[in-house]
Tab-separated table of C-alpha atoms and ligand atoms in Angstrom:
chain	number	residue	atom	x	y	z
A	1	UNK	CA	-15.508	44.113	106.071
A	2	UNK	CA	-15.943	40.553	106.028
A	3	UNK	CA	-17.550	38.867	103.602
A	4	UNK	CA	-19.908	37.188	106.210
A	5	UNK	CA	-20.402	38.618	109.380
A	6	UNK	CA	-22.449	35.590	111.006
A	7	UNK	CA	-26.024	35.486	112.362
A	8	UNK	CA	-26.742	38.165	115.019
A	9	UNK	CA	-28.385	36.851	118.082
A	10	UNK	CA	-32.014	38.534	116.925
A	11	UNK	CA	-31.561	35.791	113.915
A	12	UNK	CA	-30.312	38.361	111.102
A	13	UNK	CA	-27.916	37.393	108.672
A	14	UNK	CA	-25.675	40.055	107.533
A	15	UNK	CA	-23.495	39.592	104.827
A	16	UNK	CA	-21.091	41.805	102.838
A	17	UNK	CA	-21.093	42.188	98.713
A	18	UNK	CA	-17.569	43.680	98.363
A	19	UNK	CA	-16.607	45.124	94.941
A	20	UNK	CA	-14.585	42.788	92.329
A	21	UNK	CA	-11.732	44.394	90.349
A	22	UNK	CA	-10.211	42.647	87.844
A	23	UNK	CA	-6.452	43.579	88.542
A	24	UNK	CA	-5.926	41.681	85.054
A	25	UNK	CA	-8.185	40.201	82.495
A	26	UNK	CA	-6.550	38.362	79.273
A	27	UNK	CA	-9.324	36.483	76.808
A	28	UNK	CA	-7.869	33.417	76.022
A	29	UNK	CA	-10.449	32.053	73.737
A	30	UNK	CA	-14.092	31.604	72.779
A	31	UNK	CA	-16.494	28.700	73.465
A	32	UNK	CA	-18.959	27.865	70.564
A	33	UNK	CA	-21.808	28.845	72.798
A	34	UNK	CA	-20.090	32.409	72.615
A	35	UNK	CA	-18.744	32.712	76.251
A	36	UNK	CA	-15.352	33.919	76.096
A	37	UNK	CA	-12.656	31.996	77.818
A	38	UNK	CA	-10.749	34.306	80.519
A	39	UNK	CA	-7.395	34.593	82.546
A	40	UNK	CA	-7.937	37.019	85.389
A	41	UNK	CA	-6.573	37.962	88.558
A	42	UNK	CA	-9.536	39.214	90.769
A	43	UNK	CA	-9.161	40.917	93.852
A	44	UNK	CA	-11.784	42.633	96.150
A	45	UNK	CA	-11.908	46.085	97.559
A	46	UNK	CA	-13.324	46.883	100.728
A	47	UNK	CA	-16.446	48.836	99.475
A	48	UNK	CA	-19.920	47.123	98.376
A	49	UNK	CA	-23.022	46.458	98.943
A	50	UNK	CA	-24.486	45.185	102.023
A	51	UNK	CA	-27.552	42.311	102.388
A	52	UNK	CA	-29.616	41.186	105.662
A	53	UNK	CA	-31.634	38.485	105.536
A	54	UNK	CA	-34.517	37.521	108.151
A	55	UNK	CA	-36.980	34.822	108.425
A	56	UNK	CA	-40.410	35.707	106.851
A	57	UNK	CA	-43.639	33.823	105.616
A	58	UNK	CA	-42.693	34.670	101.970
A	59	UNK	CA	-39.626	36.133	100.022
A	60	UNK	CA	-39.561	39.918	99.660
A	61	UNK	CA	-36.588	42.499	98.606
A	62	UNK	CA	-36.332	45.986	100.004
A	63	UNK	CA	-33.817	48.183	98.759
A	64	UNK	CA	-31.993	51.241	99.857
A	65	UNK	CA	-28.540	53.017	99.630
A	66	UNK	CA	-27.209	55.480	97.033
A	67	UNK	CA	-27.842	53.149	93.918
A	68	UNK	CA	-31.034	51.580	94.809
A	69	UNK	CA	-33.049	53.261	92.006
A	70	UNK	CA	-30.969	51.579	89.630
A	71	UNK	CA	-32.373	47.720	90.983
A	72	UNK	CA	-35.732	48.696	92.374
A	73	UNK	CA	-37.664	48.326	89.321
A	74	UNK	CA	-36.081	45.137	88.115
A	75	UNK	CA	-38.461	42.703	89.785
A	76	UNK	CA	-37.933	38.883	89.380
A	77	UNK	CA	-34.968	39.709	87.087
A	78	UNK	CA	-33.036	41.012	90.212
A	79	UNK	CA	-30.148	38.538	90.580
A	80	UNK	CA	-30.721	38.658	94.531
A	81	UNK	CA	-34.312	37.281	94.094
A	82	UNK	CA	-33.408	34.714	91.212
A	83	UNK	CA	-30.406	33.656	93.465
A	84	UNK	CA	-32.983	33.045	96.682
A	85	UNK	CA	-35.303	30.961	94.138
A	86	UNK	CA	-32.313	28.683	92.743
A	87	UNK	CA	-30.886	28.122	95.803
A	88	UNK	CA	-34.524	27.093	97.217
A	89	UNK	CA	-35.260	24.951	94.099
A	90	UNK	CA	-31.936	23.434	94.767
A	91	UNK	CA	-32.826	22.404	98.024
A	92	UNK	CA	-36.349	21.413	97.598
A	93	UNK	CA	-37.634	24.020	99.854
A	94	UNK	CA	-39.944	27.053	99.450
A	95	UNK	CA	-38.145	30.418	99.781
A	96	UNK	CA	-38.996	32.349	102.585
A	97	UNK	CA	-36.954	35.368	103.441
A	98	UNK	CA	-37.193	39.120	104.270
A	99	UNK	CA	-33.842	40.358	102.408
A	100	UNK	CA	-32.976	44.050	102.479
A	101	UNK	CA	-30.149	45.334	100.218
A	102	UNK	CA	-28.209	48.395	100.746
A	103	UNK	CA	-26.762	49.426	96.961
A	104	UNK	CA	-23.786	50.974	97.463
A	105	UNK	CA	-22.297	50.215	93.947
A	106	UNK	CA	-23.428	51.425	90.509
A	107	UNK	CA	-24.651	48.710	88.179
A	108	UNK	CA	-23.266	47.477	85.013
A	109	UNK	CA	-20.120	48.954	85.799
A	110	UNK	CA	-17.381	45.890	85.986
A	111	UNK	CA	-17.112	45.735	89.765
A	112	UNK	CA	-19.553	42.835	89.778
A	113	UNK	CA	-22.232	44.318	91.857
A	114	UNK	CA	-25.069	42.118	90.524
A	115	UNK	CA	-23.144	39.136	91.132
A	116	UNK	CA	-21.650	39.722	94.266
A	117	UNK	CA	-25.030	40.317	95.752
A	118	UNK	CA	-26.258	36.744	93.873
A	119	UNK	CA	-23.003	35.492	95.962
A	120	UNK	CA	-24.070	37.297	99.133
A	121	UNK	CA	-27.625	36.101	98.732
A	122	UNK	CA	-26.237	32.400	98.581
A	123	UNK	CA	-24.363	32.897	101.451
A	124	UNK	CA	-26.946	34.536	103.487
A	125	UNK	CA	-29.946	32.269	102.920
A	126	UNK	CA	-27.639	29.133	103.248
A	127	UNK	CA	-27.249	30.139	106.853
A	128	UNK	CA	-30.538	31.549	107.501
A	129	UNK	CA	-32.109	28.056	106.008
A	130	UNK	CA	-29.275	26.171	107.465
A	131	UNK	CA	-28.591	24.456	104.393
A	132	UNK	CA	-25.285	22.570	103.597
A	133	UNK	CA	-24.278	22.314	99.661
A	134	UNK	CA	-21.328	20.989	98.153
A	135	UNK	CA	-18.780	23.644	96.972
A	136	UNK	CA	-18.980	21.892	93.442
A	137	UNK	CA	-22.907	22.326	93.534
A	138	UNK	CA	-22.393	25.973	95.151
A	139	UNK	CA	-20.716	26.786	92.000
A	140	UNK	CA	-22.544	25.570	89.641
A	141	UNK	CA	-25.595	27.287	91.224
A	142	UNK	CA	-23.606	30.660	91.222
A	143	UNK	CA	-22.296	29.811	87.544
A	144	UNK	CA	-25.815	29.820	86.283
A	145	UNK	CA	-26.510	33.354	87.809
A	146	UNK	CA	-23.930	34.832	86.418
A	147	UNK	CA	-20.048	34.101	85.372
A	148	UNK	CA	-18.924	36.439	87.984
A	149	UNK	CA	-20.756	34.501	90.639
A	150	UNK	CA	-18.342	31.813	91.560
A	151	UNK	CA	-15.296	34.262	92.098
A	152	UNK	CA	-17.706	36.346	94.288
A	153	UNK	CA	-18.485	33.331	96.530
A	154	UNK	CA	-14.881	33.329	97.432
A	155	UNK	CA	-14.647	37.154	98.107
A	156	UNK	CA	-10.718	36.966	98.047
A	157	UNK	CA	-8.085	37.488	95.766
A	158	UNK	CA	-8.346	34.519	93.018
A	159	UNK	CA	-7.124	33.205	89.832
A	160	UNK	CA	-10.216	32.968	87.580
A	161	UNK	CA	-9.972	30.745	84.453
A	162	UNK	CA	-12.753	29.255	82.003
A	163	UNK	CA	-15.733	31.431	81.681
A	164	UNK	CA	-15.614	32.335	85.301
A	165	UNK	CA	-15.633	28.858	86.738
A	166	UNK	CA	-12.305	27.717	87.291
A	167	UNK	CA	-10.913	29.206	90.643
A	168	UNK	CA	-7.597	28.835	92.047
A	169	UNK	CA	-5.888	30.702	95.076
A	170	UNK	CA	-4.168	33.810	94.253
A	171	UNK	CA	-0.970	34.448	95.980
A	172	UNK	CA	-1.320	36.747	98.862
A	173	UNK	CA	-1.140	40.504	97.801
A	174	UNK	CA	0.584	43.197	99.462
A	175	UNK	CA	-1.495	45.697	101.538
A	176	UNK	CA	-2.282	48.259	99.030
A	177	UNK	CA	-5.193	51.225	97.922
A	178	UNK	CA	-7.391	51.509	95.115
A	179	UNK	CA	-9.187	54.269	93.841
A	180	UNK	CA	-12.191	53.198	91.867
A	181	UNK	CA	-13.723	55.567	89.340
A	182	UNK	CA	-16.815	55.201	87.466
A	183	UNK	CA	-16.990	57.586	84.810
A	184	UNK	CA	-20.782	58.376	84.414
A	185	UNK	CA	-22.060	55.900	81.897
A	186	UNK	CA	-23.096	52.111	82.175
A	187	UNK	CA	-21.524	49.515	79.919
A	188	UNK	CA	-23.339	46.369	78.565
A	189	UNK	CA	-20.835	43.419	79.150
A	190	UNK	CA	-22.191	41.429	75.988
A	191	UNK	CA	-21.872	44.663	73.945
A	192	UNK	CA	-18.383	44.960	75.275
A	193	UNK	CA	-17.229	41.399	74.482
A	194	UNK	CA	-18.927	41.754	71.316
A	195	UNK	CA	-16.956	44.523	70.364
A	196	UNK	CA	-13.836	42.914	71.302
A	197	UNK	CA	-11.506	42.052	68.044
A	198	UNK	CA	-8.027	40.805	67.502
A	199	UNK	CA	-6.190	37.735	68.398
A	200	UNK	CA	-6.473	35.604	71.757
A	201	UNK	CA	-3.759	36.409	74.438
A	202	UNK	CA	-2.408	33.740	76.231
A	203	UNK	CA	-2.983	32.819	80.044
A	204	UNK	CA	-0.371	34.498	81.925
A	205	UNK	CA	-1.441	33.860	85.530
A	206	UNK	CA	0.414	35.710	88.454
A	207	UNK	CA	1.712	32.563	90.567
A	208	UNK	CA	4.872	34.083	92.526
A	209	UNK	CA	3.596	36.316	95.584
A	210	UNK	CA	4.916	40.149	95.002
A	211	UNK	CA	7.099	41.164	97.932
A	212	UNK	CA	5.430	44.708	98.094
A	213	UNK	CA	3.244	47.094	96.268
A	214	UNK	CA	6.145	47.666	93.546
A	215	UNK	CA	6.419	44.049	92.564
A	216	UNK	CA	3.091	43.718	92.087
A	217	UNK	CA	2.733	46.802	90.099
A	218	UNK	CA	5.788	45.076	87.860
A	219	UNK	CA	3.578	42.121	87.508
A	220	UNK	CA	0.555	43.547	86.700
A	221	UNK	CA	2.321	45.689	84.129
A	222	UNK	CA	3.706	43.095	82.108
A	223	UNK	CA	-0.389	41.885	82.165
A	224	UNK	CA	-3.605	43.910	80.823
A	225	UNK	CA	-7.368	44.260	80.675
A	226	UNK	CA	-7.877	43.121	76.921
A	227	UNK	CA	-11.393	44.348	77.120
A	228	UNK	CA	-10.068	47.849	77.495
A	229	UNK	CA	-9.896	49.184	73.858
A	230	UNK	CA	-13.795	47.477	72.996
A	231	UNK	CA	-14.846	49.537	76.024
A	232	UNK	CA	-13.012	52.751	74.740
A	233	UNK	CA	-14.842	52.442	71.206
A	234	UNK	CA	-18.058	52.255	72.966
A	235	UNK	CA	-17.467	54.553	75.707
A	236	UNK	CA	-14.415	57.100	75.170
A	237	UNK	CA	-15.257	58.425	78.168
A	238	UNK	CA	-13.257	55.604	79.778
A	239	UNK	CA	-9.902	57.168	78.448
A	240	UNK	CA	-10.588	60.387	80.601
A	241	UNK	CA	-11.102	58.138	83.589
A	242	UNK	CA	-7.960	56.137	83.000
A	243	UNK	CA	-6.110	59.665	81.897
A	244	UNK	CA	-7.359	61.355	85.526
A	245	UNK	CA	-6.187	58.520	87.340
A	246	UNK	CA	-2.669	57.839	85.924
A	247	UNK	CA	-2.172	61.903	86.342
A	248	UNK	CA	-2.689	61.673	90.100
A	249	UNK	CA	0.141	61.711	92.526
A	250	UNK	CA	1.105	58.529	93.791
A	251	UNK	CA	-0.585	56.604	91.169
A	252	UNK	CA	1.216	53.189	90.019
A	253	UNK	CA	-0.991	51.770	88.020
A	254	UNK	CA	-4.309	52.860	86.292
A	255	UNK	CA	-6.534	49.967	84.393
A	256	UNK	CA	-10.198	49.455	83.492
A	257	UNK	CA	-12.045	46.423	85.817
A	258	UNK	CA	-13.825	43.702	84.138
A	259	UNK	CA	-15.913	44.994	81.141
A	260	UNK	CA	-15.770	48.466	82.519
A	261	UNK	CA	-16.625	51.414	82.712
A	262	UNK	CA	-15.073	51.231	86.283
A	263	UNK	CA	-11.421	51.845	86.254
A	264	UNK	CA	-8.868	51.973	89.082
A	265	UNK	CA	-5.957	53.193	90.290
A	266	UNK	CA	-3.211	51.417	92.497
A	267	UNK	CA	-1.949	53.579	95.532
A	268	UNK	CA	0.772	52.291	97.870
A	269	UNK	CA	-0.396	55.140	100.217
A	270	UNK	CA	-3.687	56.078	101.773
A	271	UNK	CA	-3.265	59.459	101.891
A	272	UNK	CA	-2.447	59.874	98.249
A	273	UNK	CA	-5.474	57.678	97.123
A	274	UNK	CA	-7.778	59.768	99.136
A	275	UNK	CA	-6.265	62.939	97.706
A	276	UNK	CA	-6.931	61.775	94.141
A	277	UNK	CA	-10.173	60.820	94.839
A	278	UNK	CA	-11.199	64.254	96.053
A	279	UNK	CA	-9.521	65.896	93.231
A	280	UNK	CA	-10.986	63.624	90.671
A	281	UNK	CA	-14.504	64.175	92.380
A	282	UNK	CA	-14.411	67.838	92.182
A	283	UNK	CA	-13.116	67.862	88.643
A	284	UNK	CA	-15.743	65.466	87.800
A	285	UNK	CA	-19.198	65.414	90.020
A	286	UNK	CA	-21.188	63.242	88.103
A	287	UNK	CA	-18.622	60.453	88.506
A	288	UNK	CA	-18.090	57.724	91.002
A	289	UNK	CA	-15.058	58.076	92.854
A	290	UNK	CA	-14.177	56.106	95.839
A	291	UNK	CA	-10.748	55.060	97.685
A	292	UNK	CA	-10.898	51.609	99.315
A	293	UNK	CA	-8.323	49.271	100.377
A	294	UNK	CA	-7.700	46.045	98.749
A	295	UNK	CA	-8.952	42.953	101.186
A	296	UNK	CA	-5.824	40.887	101.484
B	1	LIG	O1	-22.536	35.470	82.974
B	1	LIG	P1	-23.018	37.094	82.885
B	1	LIG	O2	-24.492	37.212	82.896
B	1	LIG	O3	-21.933	38.006	83.500
B	1	LIG	O4	-22.443	37.341	81.448
B	1	LIG	C1	-22.884	38.280	80.455
B	1	LIG	C2	-22.339	38.166	79.208
B	1	LIG	O5	-21.217	38.655	79.383
B	1	LIG	C3	-22.620	36.777	78.899
B	1	LIG	O6	-23.973	36.599	77.931
B	1	LIG	C4	-21.864	36.851	77.461
B	1	LIG	O7	-22.108	37.849	76.413
B	1	LIG	C5	-20.667	37.585	78.065
B	1	LIG	N1	-19.399	37.026	78.822
B	1	LIG	C6	-18.261	36.252	78.160
B	1	LIG	N2	-17.623	35.325	78.545
B	1	LIG	C7	-17.800	35.574	79.627
B	1	LIG	C8	-18.696	35.946	80.509
B	1	LIG	C9	-19.247	36.967	80.331
B	1	LIG	O8	-18.971	36.122	76.479
B	1	LIG	N3	-16.688	34.870	80.401
């Protein structure tokens, strides 16, 4: 899946919105406005939402897919519509497009579903409306929609700093497999940041290219996700998900993504990632369990 598949001959623009995975997340400070300063290695998995954009006389959004019910009733609060209106306002035009969203990612899950949708909307509508924006303006527009939107605009492994607005290319990551596991509960990002206590961490960006999966795992293990304890205090089931992933044969690392509750396992081997998915899904039918390869 590529982030942008281009305009088809019939004028339909199709853009993928892949799941974001925080392979590491250090909380390194807090600004006066309450936003936290982060140091995070963000990667993307080849699973996610899909959006299409067509020319129309007004702005509409239709949704389908396994998690459509979670976004259908948001109305104008939907990040897709907010992104469309913000882009049109920036360009000084009236927003007109028929947007369709296939929602494959659960919401409020730490894998950036809403942010990925907003980023895909900006990319898709820039193509449909033939707009050109300075990269800095695009990042500013994205940041106003959500702290994860700028990195989702890049859609590939990135070293994220600031509150999500400082982006530097990550070294190439080796091919590997992820198992995404979201135990039944949604978690509110502000609530998790609020529940975090203790000292701030130091930034520790991964700058050296890992030669293989073992080296990547070694580098990840000396870093962490600083929001894990806060998420566990609000949703102890996160601990069950981490333990289930950790126990799977072939799992090299298990960790929470973002503010949770989605956790991931890292695998060198596709068959082992798929076997782990089957066994965790059958033991926990109410959990969302998906194997995916890392977008390199
Ligand atoms: O920007 P976004 O809507 O994703 O952030 C939701 C909330 O998460 C913010 O209002 C803030 O409470 C918290 N947050 C934070 N520091 C960040 C990102 C988010 O404190 N870097």
